[in-house]
């Protein structure tokens, strides 16, 4: 069914073999890289984004490589559609072992605190914060019917410090860290692990759009990073893969930096 990266005898030993994993924001960037990586590690992946049009080519590619993948539409601004996407996973597979809550948006207009619009604040709240709350509760409800599971939320390095150019984005990401820790403590007795990752600058369309709005941010991000460059999306997805795997069985409530040392 799935294409594993390693094999020892006849037993598949991919990091995520046999796990059903939902990935939001899977149409591009970190989420698309995660879908490909998790599938190559043996997971059955369910890709979610606003339209399945952008997901279908990735699903086809994964299937062509011998993996198992499906696409579901989901609008992170709409709680009902988030719940419907998790229901669809249940219809398809009857279980959920992992969830990578990764979809998100940058502020429409980068700018200082004083000029951030109410619409931008509301959009950030709905898509970058409330969506994860809704998704996690729906995911946990499905996970606890089996043996528990693991959830990883994509926060960002901006959650750890002041973010003058993106104040609403930074605030919602910090709120997400709080929710991640609370969910980890609340659901630990049920065998559901919850962790966050805080990527630094990562080479995706989101960063390109930010660069277009504020020229120079890519160079500045690389210059502020001890490893001297931005991350490739796959490098971020690798950390999520490990956190979702049983190899991270004693890790919960952690907010893990994936930032090339920029936060150190
Ligand atoms: N790139 C960076 O430097 C960086 C740094 C720190 C943290 N992050 C975080 O990492 C995550 C992924 O970022 P990325 O750079 O890969 O971004 P990206 O290239 O802009 O991709 C964002 C993904 O989120 C989806 N999405 C956006 N709004 C949505 C909505 N309302 N409903 C459903 N899906 C939605 C998009 O899908 P559709 O548009 O197809 O719906 C897309 O798949 C985000 O949470 C971001 O905040 C990124």
Coordinates of C-alpha atoms and ligand atoms in Angstrom, one line a residue:
X1 CA 0.0 0.0 0.0
X2 CA 2.7 2.5 1.0
X3 CA 6.2 3.1 -0.1
X4 CA 8.7 3.0 2.8
X5 CA 12.1 4.5 2.9
X6 CA 13.8 1.6 4.5
X7 CA 13.2 -2.1 4.9
X8 CA 14.6 -4.7 7.2
X9 CA 13.6 -8.2 6.2
X10 CA 9.9 -8.1 5.4
X11 CA 9.0 -5.6 8.1
X12 CA 8.4 -2.1 6.9
X13 CA 10.3 0.4 9.0
X14 CA 9.3 3.8 7.7
X15 CA 8.9 6.4 10.5
X16 CA 5.2 6.6 10.0
X17 CA 4.2 3.2 8.6
X18 CA 0.4 2.5 9.0
X19 CA -0.5 5.9 10.4
X20 CA -3.4 7.9 9.0
X21 CA -2.3 11.6 9.0
X22 CA -4.3 14.7 8.2
X23 CA -2.2 17.7 6.9
X24 CA -3.7 21.2 6.6
X25 CA -2.2 23.7 4.3
X26 CA -1.0 20.8 2.1
X27 CA -1.3 22.5 -1.3
X28 CA 2.1 24.1 -1.2
X29 CA 5.0 25.1 1.0
X30 CA 5.7 23.2 4.2
X31 CA 2.4 21.3 4.1
X32 CA 3.0 19.9 0.5
X33 CA 6.6 18.9 1.5
X34 CA 5.1 17.2 4.6
X35 CA 2.6 15.3 2.5
X36 CA 5.3 13.9 0.3
X37 CA 7.6 13.1 3.2
X38 CA 5.0 11.5 5.5
X39 CA 3.8 9.3 2.5
X40 CA 7.4 8.3 1.8
X41 CA 7.7 7.3 5.5
X42 CA 4.7 5.0 5.1
X43 CA 1.8 7.1 6.3
X44 CA -1.6 7.3 4.6
X45 CA -1.9 11.0 4.1
X46 CA -5.1 13.2 3.8
X47 CA -4.2 16.5 2.3
X48 CA -6.4 19.6 3.1
X49 CA -6.6 23.1 1.7
X50 CA -9.3 25.4 0.4
X51 CA -9.6 23.8 -3.0
X52 CA -8.8 20.2 -3.9
X53 CA -7.6 21.5 -7.4
X54 CA -4.2 22.4 -5.9
X55 CA -4.1 19.2 -3.9
X56 CA -5.0 16.7 -6.7
X57 CA -1.6 16.8 -8.5
X58 CA 0.2 16.1 -5.2
X59 CA -2.1 13.3 -4.4
X60 CA -1.5 11.8 -7.9
X61 CA 2.2 12.2 -7.5
X62 CA 2.2 10.4 -4.1
X63 CA 0.0 7.6 -5.5
X64 CA 2.3 7.2 -8.5
X65 CA 5.2 6.7 -6.1
X66 CA 3.2 3.9 -4.4
X67 CA 1.8 5.9 -1.5
X68 CA -1.7 6.4 -0.2
X69 CA -3.2 9.8 -0.3
X70 CA -6.5 11.6 -0.6
X71 CA -7.6 15.3 -0.8
X72 CA -10.3 17.0 1.3
X73 CA -11.4 20.6 1.0
X74 CA -11.3 22.7 4.1
X75 CA -11.4 26.4 4.9
X76 CA -9.6 27.2 8.1
X77 CA -11.8 30.4 8.5
X78 CA -14.9 28.2 8.7
X79 CA -15.1 25.9 11.7
X80 CA -17.9 23.7 10.1
X81 CA -15.6 22.9 7.2
X82 CA -12.8 21.9 9.5
X83 CA -15.1 19.5 11.3
X84 CA -16.4 18.2 8.0
X85 CA -12.8 17.5 6.8
X86 CA -12.1 15.4 10.0
X87 CA -15.5 13.6 9.4
X88 CA -14.3 12.8 5.9
X89 CA -11.1 11.2 7.3
X90 CA -13.3 9.1 9.5
X91 CA -15.4 8.1 6.5
X92 CA -12.3 7.2 4.5
X93 CA -10.3 5.4 7.1
X94 CA -12.3 5.1 10.3
X95 CA -9.3 6.5 12.4
X96 CA -6.8 9.3 12.7
X97 CA -3.3 8.7 14.1
X98 CA -1.7 12.0 13.4
X99 CA -2.6 15.6 12.5
X100 CA -0.3 18.3 11.2
X101 CA -2.2 21.6 11.7
X102 CA 0.0 23.6 9.4
X103 CA -2.2 25.8 7.2
X104 CA -1.9 29.5 7.8
X105 CA -1.8 33.0 6.3
X106 CA 0.6 35.9 6.6
X107 CA -0.9 39.3 7.4
X108 CA -2.4 40.8 4.2
X109 CA -0.7 44.1 4.9
X110 CA 2.6 43.9 6.9
X111 CA 2.9 47.0 8.9
X112 CA 3.2 48.4 12.4
X113 CA 0.8 47.8 15.2
X114 CA -0.8 51.2 14.8
X115 CA -2.0 50.6 11.2
X116 CA -2.9 47.0 11.4
X117 CA -6.6 46.8 10.3
X118 CA -9.4 45.2 12.2
X119 CA -9.9 42.9 9.2
X120 CA -6.3 41.7 9.4
X121 CA -6.6 41.0 13.1
X122 CA -9.9 39.1 12.6
X123 CA -8.4 37.1 9.7
X124 CA -5.4 36.2 11.8
X125 CA -7.6 35.2 14.7
X126 CA -9.8 32.9 12.6
X127 CA -7.2 31.3 10.3
X128 CA -4.0 31.2 12.4
X129 CA -5.6 30.6 15.9
X130 CA -9.2 29.6 16.1
X131 CA -8.9 27.1 13.3
X132 CA -6.3 25.1 15.2
X133 CA -8.6 25.0 18.3
X134 CA -11.4 23.6 16.2
X135 CA -9.2 21.2 14.3
X136 CA -7.5 19.9 17.4
X137 CA -10.8 19.1 19.2
X138 CA -12.2 17.4 16.2
X139 CA -9.0 15.4 15.7
X140 CA -8.7 14.4 19.3
X141 CA -12.3 13.2 19.3
X142 CA -11.5 10.8 16.5
X143 CA -8.1 9.8 17.9
X144 CA -9.4 8.9 21.3
X145 CA -11.7 6.3 19.7
X146 CA -8.6 4.3 18.9
X147 CA -5.3 4.3 20.7
X148 CA -4.8 8.1 20.9
X149 CA -2.5 9.9 18.5
X150 CA -0.2 12.8 17.9
X151 CA -0.8 16.4 16.8
X152 CA 1.7 18.9 15.6
X153 CA 0.8 22.6 15.2
X154 CA 2.9 24.9 13.0
X155 CA 3.6 28.1 15.0
X156 CA 6.6 30.2 14.0
X157 CA 9.7 31.9 15.3
X158 CA 7.6 35.1 15.6
X159 CA 5.7 33.5 18.5
X160 CA 8.8 33.8 20.6
X161 CA 9.5 37.5 20.4
X162 CA 8.2 40.9 19.3
X163 CA 7.2 41.0 15.6
X164 CA 6.9 44.7 14.7
X165 CA 6.2 44.0 10.9
X166 CA 3.6 41.3 11.6
X167 CA 2.0 42.1 15.0
X168 CA -1.3 40.2 14.6
X169 CA 0.5 37.2 13.1
X170 CA 3.0 37.0 15.9
X171 CA 0.3 37.4 18.6
X172 CA -1.8 34.5 17.1
X173 CA 1.2 32.3 16.8
X174 CA 2.1 32.9 20.5
X175 CA -1.5 32.2 21.4
X176 CA -1.2 28.9 19.5
X177 CA 1.8 27.9 21.6
X178 CA -0.4 28.4 24.7
X179 CA -3.1 26.3 23.2
X180 CA -0.6 23.6 22.2
X181 CA 0.7 23.3 25.7
X182 CA -2.8 23.3 27.3
X183 CA -4.0 20.6 24.9
X184 CA -0.9 18.5 25.6
X185 CA -1.5 18.6 29.3
X186 CA -5.3 18.1 29.0
X187 CA -5.1 15.1 26.6
X188 CA -2.0 13.4 27.9
X189 CA -4.0 10.9 30.0
X190 CA -5.8 9.8 26.8
X191 CA -2.6 9.1 24.9
X192 CA -2.8 12.1 22.7
X193 CA 0.5 14.0 22.3
X194 CA 0.5 17.6 21.2
X195 CA 3.5 19.6 20.1
X196 CA 4.3 22.7 18.2
X197 CA 7.1 23.7 15.8
X198 CA 8.5 27.2 15.3
X199 CA 10.0 27.4 11.9
X200 CA 12.2 30.4 11.1
X201 CA 12.4 31.8 7.6
X202 CA 11.4 29.0 5.2
X203 CA 11.6 29.2 1.4
X204 CA 7.9 29.0 0.5
X205 CA 5.4 31.1 -1.4
X206 CA 4.4 32.8 1.8
X207 CA 7.9 34.2 2.2
X208 CA 7.9 35.2 -1.5
X209 CA 4.7 37.1 -0.9
X210 CA 6.1 38.8 2.2
X211 CA 9.2 39.7 0.2
X212 CA 7.0 41.3 -2.5
X213 CA 5.2 43.4 0.1
X214 CA 8.4 44.2 2.1
X215 CA 11.5 43.8 -0.2
X216 CA 14.6 42.7 1.7
X217 CA 13.0 40.4 4.3
X218 CA 14.5 37.2 2.7
X219 CA 18.0 38.6 2.8
X220 CA 17.5 39.9 6.3
X221 CA 16.1 36.5 7.5
X222 CA 19.1 34.6 6.1
X223 CA 21.5 37.2 7.6
X224 CA 19.9 36.8 11.1
X225 CA 20.2 33.0 10.9
X226 CA 23.3 31.3 12.2
X227 CA 23.1 28.6 9.5
X228 CA 23.1 31.5 7.0
X229 CA 20.1 30.5 4.9
X230 CA 16.4 29.9 5.0
X231 CA 15.0 26.4 5.6
X232 CA 13.8 24.3 2.8
X233 CA 10.2 23.2 3.4
X234 CA 11.2 19.6 3.7
X235 CA 13.6 20.4 6.6
X236 CA 10.7 21.7 8.6
X237 CA 8.5 18.8 7.6
X238 CA 11.2 16.4 8.9
X239 CA 10.7 17.6 12.4
X240 CA 7.0 17.3 12.2
X241 CA 7.4 13.8 10.9
X242 CA 9.5 12.8 13.9
X243 CA 7.1 14.4 16.4
X244 CA 4.2 12.6 14.8
X245 CA 6.0 9.3 15.0
X246 CA 6.2 6.8 17.8
X247 CA 9.9 7.6 18.1
X248 CA 8.8 10.8 19.9
X249 CA 6.6 8.8 22.3
X250 CA 7.8 10.8 25.4
X251 CA 7.6 14.3 23.8
X252 CA 4.5 16.3 24.5
X253 CA 3.8 20.0 25.2
X254 CA 7.1 20.9 23.4
X255 CA 7.4 23.9 21.1
X256 CA 10.4 22.9 19.0
X257 CA 12.5 25.5 17.1
X258 CA 13.3 24.7 13.5
X259 CA 15.0 27.9 12.8
X260 CA 18.7 27.3 11.9
X261 CA 19.7 28.8 15.2
X262 CA 17.9 32.1 14.7
X263 CA 16.1 31.9 18.0
X264 CA 19.2 30.9 20.0
Ligands
LIG1 N1 7.4 30.3 5.4 C1 7.9 30.7 6.5 O1 9.0 31.4 6.6 C2 7.3 30.4 7.8 C3 7.9 30.7 9.0 C4 7.3 30.4 10.2 C5 6.1 29.8 10.3 N2 5.5 29.5 9.1 C6 4.2 28.8 9.2 O2 4.2 27.6 8.4 C7 2.9 27.3 8.0 C8 3.0 27.0 6.5 O3 3.6 28.1 5.9 P1 4.1 28.1 4.4 O4 5.3 29.0 4.3 O5 4.2 26.7 3.8 O6 2.9 28.9 3.7 P2 2.2 28.9 2.2 O7 3.2 28.5 1.2 O8 1.6 30.3 2.1 O9 1.1 27.8 2.3 C9 0.0 28.0 3.2 C10 -0.9 26.8 3.1 O10 -2.0 27.1 4.0 C11 -3.2 27.0 3.2 N3 -4.2 27.9 3.6 C12 -4.1 29.3 3.7 N4 -5.3 29.8 4.1 C13 -6.2 28.7 4.3 C14 -7.5 28.6 4.6 N5 -8.3 29.7 5.0 N6 -8.1 27.4 4.7 C15 -7.4 26.3 4.4 N7 -6.1 26.4 4.0 C16 -5.5 27.6 4.0 C17 -2.8 27.2 1.8 O11 -3.7 26.5 0.9 P3 -4.7 27.1 -0.1 O12 -4.3 28.5 -0.4 O13 -4.6 26.2 -1.3 O14 -6.0 27.0 0.6 C18 -1.4 26.6 1.7 O15 -1.5 25.2 1.5 C19 2.0 28.5 8.3 O16 1.3 28.2 9.5 C20 3.0 29.6 8.5 O17 2.5 30.6 9.4 C21 6.0 29.8 7.9

